[in-house]
Amino acid sequence: MAKRRKSLSENDIRTILSVFESINEKCHYNYEELNTFMGSITIGEMQDLNKKLLKWYDTDLYNKQYEEP
């Protein structure tokens, strides 16, 4: 079976990081509040992915404006 290659643009990553931050802010960074509408496995995966993306993504670019497609 051929292996598929997946890629994300800087805009994709910036969007994901922004969504994660918005969710965390809405729940006051409180696990119990997050868990009222999101399962614990999803929360753990979200937190792990957020850490990976933040390490990979240049945080200086995070605050720049989106590129127009």
Coordinates of N, CA and C in Angstrom, one line a residue:
M1 N 0.8 -1.2 0.0 CA 0.0 0.0 0.0 C 0.9 1.2 0.0
A2 N 0.6 2.2 -0.9 CA 1.3 3.4 -0.9 C 1.1 4.3 0.3
K3 N 2.1 4.9 0.8 CA 2.0 5.7 2.0 C 1.6 7.1 1.6
R4 N 0.6 7.7 2.2 CA 0.2 9.0 1.9 C 1.0 10.0 2.7
R5 N 1.4 11.1 2.1 CA 2.1 12.2 2.8 C 1.1 13.3 3.1
K6 N 1.1 13.7 4.3 CA 0.2 14.8 4.7 C 1.0 16.0 5.1
S7 N 0.5 17.1 4.8 CA 1.2 18.4 5.1 C 0.2 19.4 5.6
L8 N 0.8 20.3 6.4 CA 0.0 21.5 6.9 C 0.7 22.8 6.5
S9 N 0.0 23.8 6.1 CA 0.6 25.1 5.8 C 0.8 25.8 7.1
E10 N 1.5 26.9 7.1 CA 1.7 27.7 8.3 C 0.3 28.3 8.7
N11 N -0.5 28.6 7.8 CA -1.9 29.1 8.1 C -2.7 28.0 8.8
D12 N -2.6 26.7 8.3 CA -3.3 25.6 8.9 C -2.8 25.5 10.4
I13 N -1.6 25.5 10.6 CA -1.0 25.4 12.0 C -1.4 26.5 12.9
R14 N -1.4 27.7 12.3 CA -1.8 28.9 13.1 C -3.3 28.8 13.5
T15 N -4.1 28.3 12.6 CA -5.5 28.1 12.8 C -5.7 27.1 13.9
I16 N -5.0 25.9 13.9 CA -5.2 24.9 14.9 C -4.7 25.4 16.2
L17 N -3.6 26.1 16.3 CA -3.1 26.7 17.6 C -4.1 27.7 18.1
S18 N -4.7 28.5 17.3 CA -5.7 29.5 17.7 C -7.0 28.9 18.2
V19 N -7.4 27.8 17.6 CA -8.6 27.1 18.1 C -8.3 26.5 19.4
F20 N -7.2 25.8 19.6 CA -6.8 25.2 20.8 C -6.8 26.2 21.9
E21 N -6.2 27.4 21.6 CA -6.1 28.4 22.6 C -7.4 29.0 23.0
S22 N -8.3 29.1 22.0 CA -9.7 29.6 22.3 C -10.5 28.7 23.2
I23 N -10.3 27.4 22.9 CA -11.0 26.4 23.7 C -10.5 26.4 25.1
N24 N -9.2 26.5 25.3 CA -8.6 26.5 26.6 C -9.0 27.8 27.4
E25 N -9.0 28.9 26.7 CA -9.4 30.2 27.4 C -10.9 30.1 27.8
K26 N -11.7 29.6 26.9 CA -13.2 29.5 27.2 C -13.4 28.6 28.5
C27 N -12.5 27.6 28.7 CA -12.7 26.7 29.8 C -11.7 27.1 31.0
H28 N -11.1 28.3 30.9 CA -10.2 28.8 31.9 C -9.1 27.8 32.2
Y29 N -8.6 27.1 31.1 CA -7.5 26.1 31.2 C -7.8 25.1 32.3
N30 N -9.1 24.7 32.5 CA -9.5 23.8 33.5 C -10.0 22.5 32.9
Y31 N -9.3 21.4 33.2 CA -9.5 20.1 32.6 C -11.0 19.7 32.8
E32 N -11.5 19.9 34.0 CA -12.9 19.5 34.3 C -13.9 20.2 33.4
E33 N -13.7 21.5 33.1 CA -14.6 22.2 32.2 C -14.4 21.7 30.8
L34 N -13.2 21.4 30.4 CA -13.0 20.9 29.0 C -13.7 19.5 28.9
N35 N -13.7 18.8 30.0 CA -14.2 17.4 29.9 C -15.7 17.4 29.9
T36 N -16.4 18.5 30.1 CA -17.9 18.5 30.0 C -18.4 18.4 28.6
F37 N -17.5 18.8 27.6 CA -18.0 18.7 26.2 C -17.0 18.0 25.3
M38 N -15.8 17.6 25.9 CA -14.8 16.9 25.1 C -14.3 15.7 25.9
G39 N -14.1 14.6 25.3 CA -13.7 13.4 26.0 C -12.2 13.5 26.5
S40 N -11.9 12.8 27.5 CA -10.5 12.8 28.1 C -9.4 12.4 27.1
I41 N -9.7 11.5 26.2 CA -8.7 11.1 25.2 C -8.5 12.2 24.2
T42 N -9.6 12.8 23.8 CA -9.5 14.0 22.9 C -8.7 15.1 23.5
I43 N -8.9 15.4 24.8 CA -8.2 16.5 25.5 C -6.7 16.1 25.5
G44 N -6.4 14.9 25.9 CA -5.0 14.5 25.9 C -4.3 14.6 24.5
E45 N -5.0 14.2 23.5 CA -4.5 14.2 22.1 C -4.3 15.7 21.7
M46 N -5.3 16.6 22.1 CA -5.2 18.0 21.7 C -4.0 18.6 22.4
Q47 N -3.8 18.3 23.7 CA -2.7 18.9 24.4 C -1.3 18.4 23.9
D48 N -1.3 17.1 23.5 CA 0.0 16.6 22.9 C 0.3 17.2 21.6
L49 N -0.8 17.3 20.7 CA -0.6 17.9 19.4 C -0.2 19.4 19.6
N50 N -0.8 20.1 20.5 CA -0.5 21.5 20.7 C 1.0 21.7 21.1
K51 N 1.5 20.8 22.0 CA 2.9 20.9 22.3 C 3.8 20.6 21.1
K52 N 3.5 19.6 20.3 CA 4.3 19.3 19.1 C 4.3 20.5 18.2
L53 N 3.1 21.1 17.9 CA 3.0 22.2 17.0 C 3.7 23.4 17.5
L54 N 3.6 23.7 18.8 CA 4.3 24.9 19.3 C 5.8 24.7 19.2
K55 N 6.3 23.5 19.4 CA 7.8 23.2 19.3 C 8.2 23.4 17.8
W56 N 7.4 22.9 16.9 CA 7.8 22.9 15.5 C 7.6 24.3 14.9
Y57 N 6.5 25.0 15.3 CA 6.1 26.2 14.7 C 6.9 27.4 15.3
D58 N 7.4 28.2 14.5 CA 8.2 29.4 15.0 C 7.2 30.4 15.6
T59 N 7.3 30.5 16.9 CA 6.3 31.4 17.6 C 6.3 32.8 17.2
D60 N 7.4 33.3 16.6 CA 7.5 34.6 16.1 C 6.5 34.8 14.9
L61 N 6.3 33.7 14.2 CA 5.3 33.8 13.1 C 3.9 33.7 13.5
Y62 N 3.7 33.1 14.7 CA 2.4 32.9 15.2 C 1.5 34.2 15.3
N63 N 2.2 35.3 15.6 CA 1.5 36.6 15.8 C 1.4 37.4 14.5
K64 N 2.0 36.9 13.4 CA 1.8 37.6 12.1 C 0.5 37.3 11.5
Q65 N 0.1 38.2 10.6 CA -1.2 38.1 9.9 C -1.2 36.9 9.0
Y66 N -2.4 36.4 8.7 CA -2.5 35.2 7.8 C -2.2 35.7 6.4
E67 N -1.6 34.7 5.7 CA -1.3 35.0 4.2 C -2.6 34.8 3.5
E68 N -2.9 35.5 2.5 CA -4.1 35.4 1.7 C -3.8 34.3 0.7
P69 N -4.8 33.4 0.5 CA -4.6 32.2 -0.5 C -4.6 32.7 -1.9

